[in-house]
Amino acid sequence: MTPAELTHEFDRQITVLIERNYLQHSGADEAVFRALLAPLGEKAMTLQVGASDVEIGKLPFVIAVKSELVAADIQMAAVSKDGRHGVSKLFPRSAADFHTTADTVLPHNPAYLIVDIDRGQQNRNLPPNEALILIKDQARLALTIEEGIAIATQFPDFLRKNNCYSLLASRHAGDQRVPAIWINAARQPNLGWCWDGNPHTWLGSASCASRIG
């Protein structure tokens, strides 16, 4: 993508966040919100990445927003695909119960870029524990709940009936639950969980090449 294309895409993503009421939920007005994210726009235009291809599951970058700015369950409720809003069904847990794994390093900023995203078509139908090994062997980074929601927010068509994605960088200490986003029976974007040792033909494990704050 050219710098102009990257800038256009960054501006589009800012507009989507504003349309999804991130201003209201973050408590910031538009000027403050845009100023908070402006440094990321400068970094986005220097990226060496290809164009989006939701069919095969590749994206150049996405703006990820931490729960400290907008809570993950609120972010998920703002996801919209084909006129249906996202739902969180993590019982007996909640999104707030899942925390970033110890080996995952996030930028300090409340919002940042995840770069060179892969939906996980290659590791589809692998148990999450095995997919994580493959992701690390490729020197890539598993994604958090907020990062997975960010993708669905900006690119709802990234969610495919037979290829959605697990988020291996968010876990609940002491159990085997792994969060994932898929399309449920009501055709809603659904944040749920699966066991870390269970494969699913319709779930890959998403990753990115880097995070930039």
Protein backbone atom coordinates (compact mmCIF):
# COMPACT_ATOMS: atom_id res chain seq x y z
CA MET A 1 0.00 0.00 0.00
CA THR A 2 1.17 3.53 -0.73
CA PRO A 3 1.48 6.16 2.03
CA ALA A 4 -1.64 7.85 0.68
CA GLU A 5 -3.59 4.57 0.79
CA LEU A 6 -2.39 3.86 4.31
CA THR A 7 -3.42 7.34 5.46
CA HIS A 8 -6.84 6.94 3.85
CA GLU A 9 -7.31 3.57 5.59
CA PHE A 10 -6.24 5.00 8.94
CA ASP A 11 -8.72 7.88 8.59
CA ARG A 12 -11.46 5.40 7.63
CA GLN A 13 -10.83 3.41 10.80
CA ILE A 14 -10.99 6.55 12.96
CA THR A 15 -14.36 7.35 11.39
CA VAL A 16 -15.64 3.85 12.15
CA LEU A 17 -14.66 4.19 15.82
CA ILE A 18 -16.45 7.53 16.05
CA GLU A 19 -19.54 6.07 14.36
CA ARG A 20 -19.49 3.20 16.88
CA ASN A 21 -19.71 5.73 19.77
CA TYR A 22 -16.16 5.25 21.05
CA LEU A 23 -16.15 8.95 21.91
CA GLN A 24 -19.08 8.56 24.26
CA HIS A 25 -17.72 5.45 25.92
CA SER A 26 -14.18 6.80 26.31
CA GLY A 27 -15.38 10.10 27.74
CA ALA A 28 -13.34 12.08 25.19
CA ASP A 29 -14.57 14.66 22.73
CA GLU A 30 -13.69 14.26 19.06
CA ALA A 31 -10.72 16.63 19.15
CA VAL A 32 -9.14 14.83 22.11
CA PHE A 33 -9.87 11.42 20.61
CA ARG A 34 -8.30 12.31 17.27
CA ALA A 35 -5.30 13.88 19.01
CA LEU A 36 -4.82 10.67 21.02
CA LEU A 37 -4.68 8.58 17.85
CA ALA A 38 -2.88 11.06 15.57
CA PRO A 39 0.65 9.70 16.30
CA LEU A 40 -0.51 6.28 15.12
CA GLY A 41 -1.53 7.78 11.78
CA GLU A 42 2.00 9.03 11.23
CA LYS A 43 3.34 5.55 11.91
CA ALA A 44 0.68 3.87 9.77
CA MET A 45 1.71 5.75 6.65
CA THR A 46 5.26 4.32 6.87
CA LEU A 47 4.21 0.67 7.02
CA GLN A 48 5.43 -1.78 4.39
CA VAL A 49 2.28 -3.89 4.01
CA GLY A 50 0.00 -5.21 1.29
CA ALA A 51 -3.66 -4.42 0.74
CA SER A 52 -6.55 -6.01 2.61
CA ASP A 53 -7.80 -9.40 1.42
CA VAL A 54 -10.62 -10.57 3.67
CA GLU A 55 -11.21 -13.63 1.48
CA ILE A 56 -7.89 -15.23 2.42
CA GLY A 57 -7.74 -13.47 5.78
CA LYS A 58 -5.01 -10.83 5.44
CA LEU A 59 -5.12 -7.23 6.68
CA PRO A 60 -2.44 -4.50 6.64
CA PHE A 61 -3.22 -3.00 10.06
CA VAL A 62 -6.00 -2.29 12.53
CA ILE A 63 -6.31 0.24 15.36
CA ALA A 64 -6.67 -1.73 18.61
CA VAL A 65 -8.30 0.00 21.60
CA LYS A 66 -7.53 -1.21 25.10
CA SER A 67 -10.26 -1.91 27.65
CA GLU A 68 -8.92 0.90 29.80
CA LEU A 69 -10.24 3.32 27.16
CA VAL A 70 -13.41 1.43 26.12
CA ALA A 71 -14.42 -1.79 27.88
CA ALA A 72 -14.15 -4.93 25.75
CA ASP A 73 -17.81 -5.93 26.17
CA ILE A 74 -18.86 -2.45 25.03
CA GLN A 75 -16.52 -2.73 22.05
CA MET A 76 -18.01 -6.10 21.16
CA ALA A 77 -21.58 -4.77 21.37
CA ALA A 78 -20.57 -2.08 18.86
CA VAL A 79 -19.46 -4.63 16.25
CA SER A 80 -21.97 -4.78 13.40
CA LYS A 81 -22.19 -7.35 10.59
CA ASP A 82 -25.09 -7.56 8.14
CA GLY A 83 -27.26 -5.48 10.45
CA ARG A 84 -26.62 -7.63 13.53
CA HIS A 85 -24.66 -6.38 16.53
CA GLY A 86 -22.02 -8.33 18.40
CA VAL A 87 -22.71 -10.26 21.60
CA SER A 88 -20.47 -11.56 24.39
CA LYS A 89 -21.25 -15.05 25.69
CA LEU A 90 -18.35 -16.03 27.90
CA PHE A 91 -20.31 -17.60 30.80
CA PRO A 92 -19.20 -18.40 33.45
CA ARG A 93 -16.54 -15.78 32.68
CA SER A 94 -16.73 -12.24 31.34
CA ALA A 95 -14.39 -10.38 29.01
CA ALA A 96 -12.89 -8.63 32.05
CA ASP A 97 -11.84 -12.01 33.47
CA PHE A 98 -9.47 -12.67 30.56
CA HIS A 99 -6.04 -11.08 30.82
CA THR A 100 -3.08 -10.71 28.50
CA THR A 101 -0.71 -13.67 28.75
CA ALA A 102 2.60 -13.17 30.52
CA ASP A 103 4.63 -13.47 27.30
CA THR A 104 2.55 -10.87 25.44
CA VAL A 105 3.92 -7.32 25.44
CA LEU A 106 1.50 -4.53 24.55
CA PRO A 107 2.38 -0.89 23.81
CA HIS A 108 1.77 1.43 26.76
CA ASN A 109 -0.64 3.60 24.76
CA PRO A 110 -4.41 3.11 25.26
CA ALA A 111 -4.65 2.55 21.48
CA TYR A 112 -2.08 1.11 19.09
CA LEU A 113 -1.68 -0.63 15.74
CA ILE A 114 -1.58 -4.35 15.09
CA VAL A 115 0.22 -4.92 11.79
CA ASP A 116 0.17 -7.62 9.10
CA ILE A 117 -2.80 -9.58 10.40
CA ASP A 118 -3.56 -13.19 9.50
CA ARG A 119 -6.91 -14.81 10.33
CA GLY A 120 -5.36 -18.24 10.81
CA GLN A 121 -6.52 -20.20 7.79
CA GLN A 122 -3.28 -22.21 7.93
CA ASN A 123 -3.92 -23.35 11.50
CA ARG A 124 -7.67 -23.89 11.18
CA ASN A 125 -8.82 -27.11 12.88
CA LEU A 126 -5.73 -27.17 15.10
CA PRO A 127 -6.23 -27.11 18.88
CA PRO A 128 -5.29 -23.64 20.16
CA ASN A 129 -2.34 -25.06 22.11
CA GLU A 130 -0.87 -26.47 18.89
CA ALA A 131 -1.73 -23.36 16.87
CA LEU A 132 0.16 -21.22 19.39
CA ILE A 133 3.32 -23.24 18.81
CA LEU A 134 2.98 -22.74 15.05
CA ILE A 135 2.41 -18.99 15.46
CA LYS A 136 5.49 -18.62 17.65
CA ASP A 137 7.59 -20.75 15.28
CA GLN A 138 6.70 -18.26 12.54
CA ALA A 139 7.84 -15.36 14.79
CA ARG A 140 4.30 -14.00 14.84
CA LEU A 141 2.15 -12.79 17.73
CA ALA A 142 -1.12 -14.25 18.98
CA LEU A 143 -3.93 -11.72 19.47
CA THR A 144 -5.82 -10.47 22.52
CA ILE A 145 -9.58 -10.14 22.94
CA GLU A 146 -9.45 -6.39 22.25
CA GLU A 147 -7.37 -6.95 19.12
CA GLY A 148 -9.81 -9.55 17.83
CA ILE A 149 -12.72 -7.21 18.46
CA ALA A 150 -10.86 -4.40 16.70
CA ILE A 151 -10.58 -6.55 13.57
CA ALA A 152 -14.30 -7.42 13.60
CA THR A 153 -15.16 -3.75 14.18
CA GLN A 154 -13.20 -2.50 11.18
CA PHE A 155 -13.61 -5.52 8.89
CA PRO A 156 -16.82 -7.40 9.78
CA ASP A 157 -16.51 -9.52 6.64
CA PHE A 158 -13.29 -10.91 8.11
CA LEU A 159 -15.66 -13.15 10.07
CA ARG A 160 -16.45 -16.06 7.75
CA LYS A 161 -18.93 -18.85 8.35
CA ASN A 162 -16.27 -21.53 8.11
CA ASN A 163 -13.19 -19.54 9.15
CA CYS A 164 -13.41 -17.37 12.25
CA TYR A 165 -10.65 -16.97 14.82
CA SER A 166 -9.40 -17.71 18.32
CA LEU A 167 -7.50 -15.14 20.38
CA LEU A 168 -4.67 -16.92 22.13
CA ALA A 169 -3.03 -13.95 23.87
CA SER A 170 -5.94 -13.52 26.32
CA ARG A 171 -6.48 -16.22 28.93
CA HIS A 172 -8.13 -16.74 32.28
CA ALA A 173 -5.58 -17.89 34.83
CA GLY A 174 -6.05 -21.43 36.01
CA ASP A 175 -8.36 -22.77 33.32
CA GLN A 176 -8.25 -23.95 29.72
CA ARG A 177 -10.65 -21.48 28.15
CA VAL A 178 -9.52 -19.61 25.05
CA PRO A 179 -11.62 -16.67 23.76
CA ALA A 180 -12.70 -16.64 20.13
CA ILE A 181 -14.96 -14.65 17.83
CA TRP A 182 -17.31 -16.39 15.41
CA ILE A 183 -20.74 -16.08 13.79
CA ASN A 184 -23.38 -17.73 15.97
CA ALA A 185 -26.60 -19.48 15.00
CA ALA A 186 -28.45 -16.16 15.06
CA ARG A 187 -25.83 -14.83 12.58
CA GLN A 188 -24.42 -12.40 15.16
CA PRO A 189 -20.73 -11.74 15.73
CA ASN A 190 -20.15 -13.72 18.92
CA LEU A 191 -17.36 -13.43 21.49
CA GLY A 192 -17.22 -16.77 23.25
CA TRP A 193 -14.69 -19.35 24.32
CA CYS A 194 -13.45 -22.83 23.46
CA TRP A 195 -11.17 -25.29 25.25
CA ASP A 196 -7.47 -24.93 24.46
CA GLY A 197 -7.12 -28.60 23.52
CA ASN A 198 -10.13 -28.85 21.21
CA PRO A 199 -9.87 -28.39 17.41
CA HIS A 200 -12.69 -26.81 15.38
CA THR A 201 -12.96 -27.02 11.60
CA TRP A 202 -14.33 -23.46 11.52
CA LEU A 203 -11.81 -21.80 13.86
CA GLY A 204 -8.27 -20.71 13.15
CA SER A 205 -6.05 -18.75 15.52
CA ALA A 206 -5.37 -15.18 14.45
CA SER A 207 -1.98 -13.48 14.64
CA CYS A 208 -0.09 -10.33 13.68
CA ALA A 209 3.51 -9.58 12.80
CA SER A 210 3.94 -6.66 15.19
CA ARG A 211 2.35 -4.07 17.48
CA ILE A 212 3.15 -0.39 17.17
CA GLY A 213 2.26 2.17 19.84
